[in-house]
């Protein structure tokens, strides 16, 4: 689960991370009120969407010459004008895709005089299996571009979970950023606080870009992208309140209500599978047969009729889906129960695309019988390869 910049900054401030003062605003009036509470003379009005690259982004409604989603303002009138420009309009950035995202919230924050911009992030490094700090002198830029063009300018330090954050990690970050003396101390301090925040919230990612050095010698977080491990959110009820469902993919949102692990993809074949590993293998074998999966969907080990029905509805709501491949291993849940669920769900949703079902495991013969006597045009498959070949053939036949 990701949160907005203003929420991230309020959260980081609680952990002692230095951030400029600021207030969220839902209307132009609120934006002006927010600016009145700040010292001035410079304000920054920032579009709040779950995507970066806002500064260089473009509003669909405003034309190519208009400014992006991060605007400097010196007076209340300029704050109001910026707010009116952004609210309700669609911001397209390198991270939103061409459809862009509608701006419904703003953040009005203190404008600071920037001497230099750095990059500092914390993430779970999949290679070492540890939380790692990633630091670069190339702040304010698109970090993917930096990683591609000048990888030597990105430094990564993994933290041993047995020791936690140590002073040497702070010194390594300061070094990587080329900071000395008091600034090195500040960099170490910010790093330690960010680590506390990461561990304390079960974060998946904290990305500060830029971490700014102000002209009066202070390190400050000017932009923060924070995401949490969804599997740990049950122990952070306060963080759940920060969820903004309007930012989420509607089908992924629906799936989360049924506790289904669903990710929308770009292909044509809808997949319903139990177990993440089997789901990955199913996607691979569809590709091997020349087509692409429309989604990743793991219905989980204890899939019942309700879950299967919900999963079918979510898959079919995607207009790109031209066929469905169900690949279920009946272990804890027996094949006949799953078959009953599939038949009931297929009838309920008025299945309109080819459906190939591969069942294996306990009571598989009973399960296959239920499918074949259902009166539905379900194509049975014997194994994974057979299933993938059949769904690709069925979809091509129907086209
Ligand atoms: P994004 O990464 O989505 O474009 P940022 O918050 O990083 O948005 O803003 C883009 C740039 O705007 C920053 O790199 C920084 O130069 C400038 N900026 C952002 N916030 C402030 C601020 N409070 N004061 C001064 N400049 C800012
Ligand atoms: Mg940024």
Short mmCIF file of C-alpha atoms and ligand atoms in Angstrom, two decimals:
data_model
loop_
_atom_site.label_atom_id
_atom_site.label_comp_id
_atom_site.label_asym_id
_atom_site.label_seq_id
_atom_site.Cartn_x
_atom_site.Cartn_y
_atom_site.Cartn_z
CA UNK A 1 0.00 0.00 0.00
CA UNK A 2 1.32 3.39 -1.00
CA UNK A 3 0.51 6.73 0.58
CA UNK A 4 0.63 10.37 -0.52
CA UNK A 5 3.65 12.63 -0.08
CA UNK A 6 1.95 14.75 2.61
CA UNK A 7 1.04 11.65 4.61
CA UNK A 8 4.55 10.28 4.23
CA UNK A 9 6.06 13.54 5.48
CA UNK A 10 3.73 13.71 8.50
CA UNK A 11 4.70 10.13 9.32
CA UNK A 12 8.45 10.70 8.86
CA UNK A 13 8.28 13.87 10.98
CA UNK A 14 6.97 11.73 13.87
CA UNK A 15 10.18 9.70 13.62
CA UNK A 16 12.23 12.90 13.82
CA UNK A 17 13.06 13.24 10.11
CA UNK A 18 13.45 16.91 9.09
CA UNK A 19 10.69 18.00 6.68
CA UNK A 20 9.49 21.51 5.77
CA UNK A 21 6.16 22.60 7.28
CA UNK A 22 3.09 22.03 5.12
CA UNK A 23 -0.62 21.25 5.02
CA UNK A 24 -2.87 19.16 2.80
CA UNK A 25 -5.66 20.96 0.91
CA UNK A 26 -8.73 19.62 -0.90
CA UNK A 27 -9.85 22.94 -2.43
CA UNK A 28 -8.35 26.24 -3.60
CA UNK A 29 -9.73 27.94 -0.46
CA UNK A 30 -8.02 25.37 1.76
CA UNK A 31 -4.78 25.86 -0.19
CA UNK A 32 -4.88 29.61 0.51
CA UNK A 33 -5.66 28.95 4.20
CA UNK A 34 -2.74 26.52 4.34
CA UNK A 35 -0.36 29.12 2.88
CA UNK A 36 -1.55 31.66 5.48
CA UNK A 37 -0.33 29.31 8.24
CA UNK A 38 3.17 29.08 6.70
CA UNK A 39 5.89 31.70 7.21
CA UNK A 40 6.48 32.44 3.49
CA UNK A 41 7.73 34.26 1.44
CA UNK A 42 7.90 31.21 -0.86
CA UNK A 43 5.24 28.49 -1.02
CA UNK A 44 5.19 25.28 -3.06
CA UNK A 45 1.83 23.88 -4.22
CA UNK A 46 2.18 20.17 -5.00
CA UNK A 47 -0.24 17.77 -6.69
CA UNK A 48 -0.81 14.69 -4.53
CA UNK A 49 -1.00 11.54 -6.64
CA UNK A 50 0.60 8.13 -6.09
CA UNK A 51 3.24 8.73 -8.76
CA UNK A 52 6.49 10.65 -9.08
CA UNK A 53 7.79 12.90 -11.82
CA UNK A 54 5.09 15.48 -10.99
CA UNK A 55 7.36 18.48 -11.41
CA UNK A 56 8.09 17.62 -15.03
CA UNK A 57 4.56 16.26 -15.61
CA UNK A 58 1.91 17.84 -17.84
CA UNK A 59 -1.80 18.42 -17.26
CA UNK A 60 -3.95 16.97 -20.02
CA UNK A 61 -6.42 19.85 -19.82
CA UNK A 62 -3.83 22.66 -19.80
CA UNK A 63 -1.77 22.09 -22.93
CA UNK A 64 1.97 21.49 -23.39
CA UNK A 65 3.17 24.94 -22.28
CA UNK A 66 1.52 24.93 -18.85
CA UNK A 67 3.59 24.18 -15.75
CA UNK A 68 3.56 20.77 -14.07
CA UNK A 69 2.37 19.42 -10.72
CA UNK A 70 4.91 21.21 -8.48
CA UNK A 71 4.45 25.01 -8.53
CA UNK A 72 6.22 27.81 -6.72
CA UNK A 73 4.00 30.65 -5.46
CA UNK A 74 4.84 33.94 -3.73
CA UNK A 75 1.39 35.31 -2.90
CA UNK A 76 -2.03 34.02 -1.85
CA UNK A 77 -3.30 34.77 -5.37
CA UNK A 78 -0.56 32.68 -6.93
CA UNK A 79 -1.35 29.82 -4.53
CA UNK A 80 -5.02 30.03 -5.51
CA UNK A 81 -4.20 30.11 -9.23
CA UNK A 82 -1.92 27.07 -8.91
CA UNK A 83 -4.58 25.19 -6.94
CA UNK A 84 -7.29 26.01 -9.49
CA UNK A 85 -5.02 24.87 -12.31
CA UNK A 86 -4.39 21.48 -10.72
CA UNK A 87 -7.49 20.35 -8.81
CA UNK A 88 -9.75 18.09 -10.84
CA UNK A 89 -7.30 17.99 -13.75
CA UNK A 90 -5.32 15.00 -14.99
CA UNK A 91 -1.58 14.93 -14.49
CA UNK A 92 0.51 12.78 -16.80
CA UNK A 93 4.04 11.92 -15.61
CA UNK A 94 6.66 9.32 -16.54
CA UNK A 95 5.22 7.15 -13.77
CA UNK A 96 1.46 7.47 -14.37
CA UNK A 97 1.25 6.00 -17.87
CA UNK A 98 -0.44 7.91 -20.67
CA UNK A 99 -3.83 7.97 -18.93
CA UNK A 100 -2.44 10.10 -16.11
CA UNK A 101 -4.02 10.57 -12.70
CA UNK A 102 -6.66 13.00 -11.58
CA UNK A 103 -5.48 15.42 -8.90
CA UNK A 104 -7.92 15.55 -5.98
CA UNK A 105 -5.58 16.64 -3.19
CA UNK A 106 -2.83 19.23 -2.87
CA UNK A 107 -0.01 19.82 -0.46
CA UNK A 108 0.99 23.39 0.31
CA UNK A 109 4.47 23.52 1.80
CA UNK A 110 7.28 25.87 2.73
CA UNK A 111 9.51 26.75 -0.20
CA UNK A 112 13.17 26.25 0.72
CA UNK A 113 16.33 27.61 -0.95
CA UNK A 114 18.12 24.59 -2.35
CA UNK A 115 21.93 24.43 -2.58
CA UNK A 116 22.09 20.78 -3.67
CA UNK A 117 19.80 17.80 -4.14
CA UNK A 118 20.62 14.22 -3.09
CA UNK A 119 18.91 10.85 -3.38
CA UNK A 120 18.37 8.54 -0.41
CA UNK A 121 16.15 5.48 -0.32
CA UNK A 122 15.50 2.46 1.87
CA UNK A 123 14.16 -0.74 0.40
CA UNK A 124 14.24 -4.49 0.82
CA UNK A 125 17.17 -5.73 -1.23
CA UNK A 126 16.04 -9.02 -2.72
CA UNK A 127 19.59 -10.24 -3.33
CA UNK A 128 20.86 -9.91 0.23
CA UNK A 129 17.40 -10.31 1.76
CA UNK A 130 18.13 -7.25 3.90
CA UNK A 131 16.96 -3.69 4.26
CA UNK A 132 19.35 -1.57 2.23
CA UNK A 133 20.12 2.14 2.11
CA UNK A 134 20.63 3.50 -1.39
CA UNK A 135 22.39 6.85 -1.70
CA UNK A 136 23.37 9.03 -4.63
CA UNK A 137 24.64 12.54 -5.21
CA UNK A 138 22.33 12.71 -8.25
CA UNK A 139 19.18 13.88 -6.45
CA UNK A 140 16.14 15.41 -8.09
CA UNK A 141 16.72 13.30 -11.20
CA UNK A 142 14.95 10.17 -12.35
CA UNK A 143 16.92 7.50 -10.46
CA UNK A 144 16.28 4.82 -13.11
CA UNK A 145 18.11 7.03 -15.61
CA UNK A 146 21.00 7.53 -13.17
CA UNK A 147 21.16 3.76 -12.58
CA UNK A 148 21.26 3.17 -16.33
CA UNK A 149 23.70 5.91 -17.40
CA UNK A 150 25.99 6.25 -14.38
CA UNK A 151 25.55 3.22 -12.10
CA UNK A 152 28.78 4.10 -10.26
CA UNK A 153 26.96 7.08 -8.76
CA UNK A 154 24.56 4.86 -6.84
CA UNK A 155 25.78 3.35 -3.56
CA UNK A 156 23.96 0.66 -1.64
CA UNK A 157 24.49 -0.51 1.96
CA UNK A 158 22.65 -3.50 3.39
CA UNK A 159 21.86 -3.53 7.12
CA UNK A 160 22.33 -6.75 9.08
CA UNK A 161 19.04 -7.36 10.91
CA UNK A 162 20.96 -8.82 13.88
CA UNK A 163 22.70 -5.49 14.58
CA UNK A 164 20.21 -3.05 13.07
CA UNK A 165 21.36 0.36 11.94
CA UNK A 166 24.95 1.06 13.11
CA UNK A 167 26.93 4.30 13.14
CA UNK A 168 29.06 3.01 10.25
CA UNK A 169 25.95 2.88 8.03
CA UNK A 170 25.39 6.57 8.69
CA UNK A 171 29.03 7.35 7.87
CA UNK A 172 28.81 5.30 4.67
CA UNK A 173 25.77 7.29 3.51
CA UNK A 174 27.45 10.60 4.36
CA UNK A 175 30.54 9.50 2.46
CA UNK A 176 28.52 8.42 -0.56
CA UNK A 177 26.88 11.84 -0.60
CA UNK A 178 30.28 13.57 -0.27
CA UNK A 179 29.32 15.28 3.00
CA UNK A 180 31.73 16.22 5.79
CA UNK A 181 31.65 17.64 9.33
CA UNK A 182 28.24 18.78 10.56
CA UNK A 183 26.57 17.83 7.25
CA UNK A 184 27.93 14.29 7.57
CA UNK A 185 26.37 14.14 11.06
CA UNK A 186 23.05 15.35 9.67
CA UNK A 187 23.15 12.74 6.88
CA UNK A 188 23.87 9.98 9.42
CA UNK A 189 21.06 11.25 11.64
CA UNK A 190 18.53 11.38 8.79
CA UNK A 191 19.58 7.86 7.71
CA UNK A 192 19.11 6.48 11.22
CA UNK A 193 15.68 8.10 11.59
CA UNK A 194 14.57 6.83 8.18
CA UNK A 195 15.68 3.34 9.20
CA UNK A 196 13.61 3.62 12.40
CA UNK A 197 10.62 4.71 10.31
CA UNK A 198 11.15 1.85 7.85
CA UNK A 199 11.30 -0.81 10.56
CA UNK A 200 8.62 0.80 12.74
CA UNK A 201 6.03 0.82 9.96
CA UNK A 202 6.98 -2.41 8.16
CA UNK A 203 7.66 -0.31 5.10
CA UNK A 204 8.46 -1.81 1.72
CA UNK A 205 9.99 1.37 0.37
CA UNK A 206 10.98 4.86 1.54
CA UNK A 207 12.36 6.98 -1.27
CA UNK A 208 13.57 10.51 -0.63
CA UNK A 209 14.17 12.36 -3.89
CA UNK A 210 15.31 14.95 -3.31
CA UNK A 211 16.95 15.08 0.09
CA UNK A 212 17.92 18.75 -0.17
CA UNK A 213 20.80 20.68 1.31
CA UNK A 214 19.41 24.17 1.96
CA UNK A 215 21.48 27.32 1.47
CA UNK A 216 21.56 27.73 5.26
CA UNK A 217 23.19 24.31 5.71
CA UNK A 218 20.31 21.99 6.62
CA UNK A 219 19.41 18.61 5.15
CA UNK A 220 15.66 18.38 4.50
CA UNK A 221 13.33 15.85 2.95
CA UNK A 222 11.57 17.65 0.06
CA UNK A 223 9.85 14.65 -1.52
CA UNK A 224 8.98 11.29 0.02
CA UNK A 225 7.49 8.20 -1.54
CA UNK A 226 6.50 5.64 1.08
CA UNK A 227 4.91 2.22 0.62
CA UNK A 228 4.16 -0.48 3.17
CA UNK A 229 4.23 -4.27 3.13
CA UNK A 230 0.51 -5.05 2.75
CA UNK A 231 0.97 -8.36 4.55
CA UNK A 232 2.05 -6.48 7.70
CA UNK A 233 -0.71 -3.87 7.69
CA UNK A 234 -2.85 -5.87 10.08
CA UNK A 235 -0.52 -4.72 12.84
CA UNK A 236 -0.64 -1.06 11.78
CA UNK A 237 -4.30 -0.06 11.98
CA UNK A 238 -3.30 3.64 12.06
CA UNK A 239 -1.53 3.30 8.70
CA UNK A 240 -4.58 1.65 7.12
CA UNK A 241 -6.43 4.94 7.64
CA UNK A 242 -3.99 6.57 5.19
CA UNK A 243 -5.18 4.40 2.31
CA UNK A 244 -6.57 6.38 -0.64
CA UNK A 245 -8.66 3.90 -2.61
CA UNK A 246 -9.18 6.35 -5.50
CA UNK A 247 -5.48 5.84 -6.30
CA UNK A 248 -5.79 2.08 -6.68
CA UNK A 249 -6.68 -0.05 -9.70
CA UNK A 250 -10.45 -0.79 -9.31
CA UNK A 251 -10.08 -4.52 -10.04
CA UNK A 252 -7.15 -4.88 -7.63
CA UNK A 253 -9.22 -3.06 -5.01
CA UNK A 254 -12.15 -5.45 -5.53
CA UNK A 255 -9.77 -8.43 -5.30
CA UNK A 256 -8.35 -7.19 -2.01
CA UNK A 257 -11.86 -7.25 -0.50
CA UNK A 258 -11.98 -11.02 -1.11
CA UNK A 259 -8.40 -11.54 0.01
CA UNK A 260 -7.36 -12.52 -3.53
CA UNK A 261 -3.83 -11.74 -4.67
CA UNK A 262 -4.58 -10.13 -8.05
CA UNK A 263 -2.34 -8.07 -10.32
CA UNK A 264 -3.62 -6.72 -13.62
CA UNK A 265 -1.35 -7.41 -16.61
CA UNK A 266 -1.46 -6.56 -20.32
CA UNK A 267 -2.24 -9.89 -22.02
CA UNK A 268 -5.40 -11.74 -23.19
CA UNK A 269 -5.61 -14.89 -21.04
CA UNK A 270 -7.19 -14.56 -17.62
CA UNK A 271 -5.65 -16.94 -15.08
CA UNK A 272 -7.14 -18.34 -11.92
CA UNK A 273 -4.65 -20.38 -9.95
CA UNK A 274 -4.06 -21.42 -6.36
CA UNK A 275 -0.60 -20.76 -5.00
CA UNK A 276 1.75 -17.99 -6.10
CA UNK A 277 4.37 -20.40 -7.50
CA UNK A 278 1.82 -22.27 -9.60
CA UNK A 279 0.41 -18.92 -10.76
CA UNK A 280 3.87 -17.81 -11.91
CA UNK A 281 4.43 -21.12 -13.71
CA UNK A 282 1.02 -20.80 -15.38
CA UNK A 283 1.86 -17.33 -16.65
CA UNK A 284 5.20 -18.58 -17.97
CA UNK A 285 3.68 -21.48 -19.84
CA UNK A 286 1.02 -19.27 -21.44
CA UNK A 287 3.86 -17.10 -22.75
CA UNK A 288 5.71 -20.19 -23.93
CA UNK A 289 2.66 -20.99 -26.04
CA UNK A 290 2.67 -17.59 -27.67
CA UNK A 291 0.11 -15.55 -25.72
CA UNK A 292 0.25 -13.33 -22.64
CA UNK A 293 -1.52 -13.53 -19.27
CA UNK A 294 -4.14 -10.83 -18.54
CA UNK A 295 -3.48 -11.09 -14.83
CA UNK A 296 -1.77 -12.81 -11.96
CA UNK A 297 -4.35 -14.28 -9.62
CA UNK A 298 -3.71 -16.48 -6.62
CA UNK A 299 -7.00 -17.53 -5.01
CA UNK A 300 -5.10 -19.01 -2.06
CA UNK A 301 -5.06 -22.45 -0.50
CA UNK A 302 -8.54 -22.32 1.02
CA UNK A 303 -10.44 -21.12 -2.05
CA UNK A 304 -14.21 -21.61 -1.62
CA UNK A 305 -17.15 -20.96 -3.93
CA UNK A 306 -17.43 -17.28 -2.94
CA UNK A 307 -13.77 -16.66 -3.68
CA UNK A 308 -13.88 -18.52 -6.99
CA UNK A 309 -17.00 -16.57 -8.04
CA UNK A 310 -15.44 -13.25 -7.07
CA UNK A 311 -12.28 -14.19 -8.95
CA UNK A 312 -14.27 -15.07 -12.08
CA UNK A 313 -16.13 -11.77 -11.94
CA UNK A 314 -12.92 -9.78 -11.57
CA UNK A 315 -11.25 -11.61 -14.47
CA UNK A 316 -14.29 -11.17 -16.72
CA UNK A 317 -14.70 -7.49 -15.87
CA UNK A 318 -11.44 -6.94 -17.76
CA UNK A 319 -12.47 -6.30 -21.41
CA UNK A 320 -9.05 -7.54 -22.59
CA UNK A 321 -9.72 -11.12 -21.42
CA UNK A 322 -10.36 -13.45 -24.38
CA UNK A 323 -10.14 -16.74 -22.51
CA UNK A 324 -9.68 -18.12 -18.99
CA UNK A 325 -7.31 -20.76 -17.76
CA UNK A 326 -8.10 -22.28 -14.37
CA UNK A 327 -5.21 -24.23 -12.93
CA UNK A 328 -5.90 -25.58 -9.46
CA UNK A 329 -4.16 -28.13 -7.32
CA UNK A 330 -6.61 -29.67 -4.89
CA UNK A 331 -4.62 -30.26 -1.75
CA UNK A 332 -6.32 -28.95 1.38
CA UNK A 333 -9.33 -28.08 -0.77
CA UNK A 334 -10.54 -31.13 -2.69
CA UNK A 335 -10.99 -31.11 -6.49
CA UNK A 336 -14.70 -31.93 -6.41
CA UNK A 337 -15.40 -28.95 -4.15
CA UNK A 338 -13.38 -26.71 -6.47
CA UNK A 339 -15.19 -28.09 -9.54
CA UNK A 340 -18.54 -27.33 -7.93
CA UNK A 341 -17.34 -23.80 -7.23
CA UNK A 342 -16.16 -23.33 -10.83
CA UNK A 343 -19.44 -24.61 -12.29
CA UNK A 344 -21.56 -22.46 -9.97
CA UNK A 345 -19.41 -19.39 -10.66
CA UNK A 346 -19.39 -19.95 -14.44
CA UNK A 347 -23.20 -20.19 -14.45
CA UNK A 348 -23.60 -17.15 -12.21
CA UNK A 349 -21.41 -14.85 -14.30
CA UNK A 350 -22.72 -16.03 -17.71
CA UNK A 351 -19.34 -17.07 -18.98
CA UNK A 352 -18.81 -15.70 -22.49
CA UNK A 353 -15.20 -16.67 -23.29
CA UNK A 354 -13.48 -20.10 -23.61
CA UNK A 355 -12.67 -21.73 -20.28
CA UNK A 356 -9.98 -24.38 -19.86
CA UNK A 357 -9.73 -26.10 -16.49
CA UNK A 358 -6.86 -28.20 -15.26
CA UNK A 359 -7.47 -29.92 -11.95
CA UNK A 360 -5.05 -32.16 -10.11
CA UNK A 361 -4.91 -33.62 -6.64
CA UNK A 362 -7.35 -35.15 -4.16
CA UNK A 363 -10.66 -36.37 -5.66
CA UNK A 364 -9.56 -35.29 -9.14
CA UNK A 365 -11.78 -37.89 -10.90
CA UNK A 366 -14.92 -36.68 -9.09
CA UNK A 367 -13.94 -33.11 -9.96
CA UNK A 368 -13.52 -33.84 -13.65
CA UNK A 369 -16.89 -35.60 -13.70
CA UNK A 370 -18.63 -32.57 -12.22
CA UNK A 371 -17.08 -30.37 -14.93
CA UNK A 372 -17.94 -32.72 -17.81
CA UNK A 373 -21.56 -33.21 -16.74
CA UNK A 374 -22.16 -29.54 -15.97
CA UNK A 375 -23.59 -28.72 -19.38
CA UNK A 376 -21.09 -25.87 -19.65
CA UNK A 377 -18.54 -25.60 -22.48
CA UNK A 378 -15.62 -26.25 -20.16
CA UNK A 379 -12.53 -27.69 -21.84
CA UNK A 380 -10.75 -30.11 -19.50
CA UNK A 381 -6.96 -30.35 -19.52
CA UNK A 382 -4.73 -33.08 -18.15
CA UNK A 383 -1.59 -31.18 -17.22
CA UNK A 384 -0.07 -27.73 -17.26
CA UNK A 385 1.30 -27.93 -20.82
CA UNK A 386 -1.94 -29.39 -22.15
CA UNK A 387 -3.92 -26.61 -20.43
CA UNK A 388 -1.80 -23.80 -21.89
CA UNK A 389 -1.91 -25.26 -25.42
CA UNK A 390 -5.67 -25.70 -25.21
CA UNK A 391 -6.50 -22.19 -23.98
CA UNK A 392 -4.30 -20.60 -26.65
CA UNK A 393 -5.95 -22.79 -29.33
CA UNK A 394 -9.47 -22.01 -28.04
CA UNK A 395 -8.85 -18.27 -28.01
CA UNK A 396 -7.40 -18.35 -31.53
CA UNK A 397 -10.39 -20.42 -32.70
CA UNK A 398 -12.86 -17.94 -31.17
CA UNK A 399 -11.11 -14.92 -32.72
P1 LIG B 1 8.38 14.95 -8.23
O1 LIG B 1 9.54 14.06 -7.89
O2 LIG B 1 7.09 14.23 -8.24
O3 LIG B 1 8.62 15.75 -9.48
P2 LIG B 1 9.28 16.67 -6.05
O4 LIG B 1 8.60 16.86 -4.75
O5 LIG B 1 10.53 15.89 -6.03
O6 LIG B 1 8.21 16.04 -7.06
O7 LIG B 1 9.52 18.11 -6.68
C1 LIG B 1 10.26 18.33 -7.85
C2 LIG B 1 11.32 19.36 -7.60
O8 LIG B 1 10.70 20.55 -7.10
C3 LIG B 1 12.34 18.96 -6.55
O9 LIG B 1 13.40 18.23 -7.11
C4 LIG B 1 12.78 20.30 -6.02
O10 LIG B 1 13.79 20.85 -6.86
C5 LIG B 1 11.53 21.16 -6.15
N1 LIG B 1 10.85 21.25 -4.82
C6 LIG B 1 10.02 20.34 -4.30
N2 LIG B 1 9.59 20.72 -3.06
C7 LIG B 1 10.18 21.89 -2.81
C8 LIG B 1 10.18 22.80 -1.69
N3 LIG B 1 9.45 22.56 -0.60
N4 LIG B 1 10.93 23.93 -1.79
C9 LIG B 1 11.65 24.18 -2.89
N5 LIG B 1 11.72 23.38 -3.96
C10 LIG B 1 11.00 22.25 -3.93
MG1 LIG B 2 10.77 13.80 -6.36
#
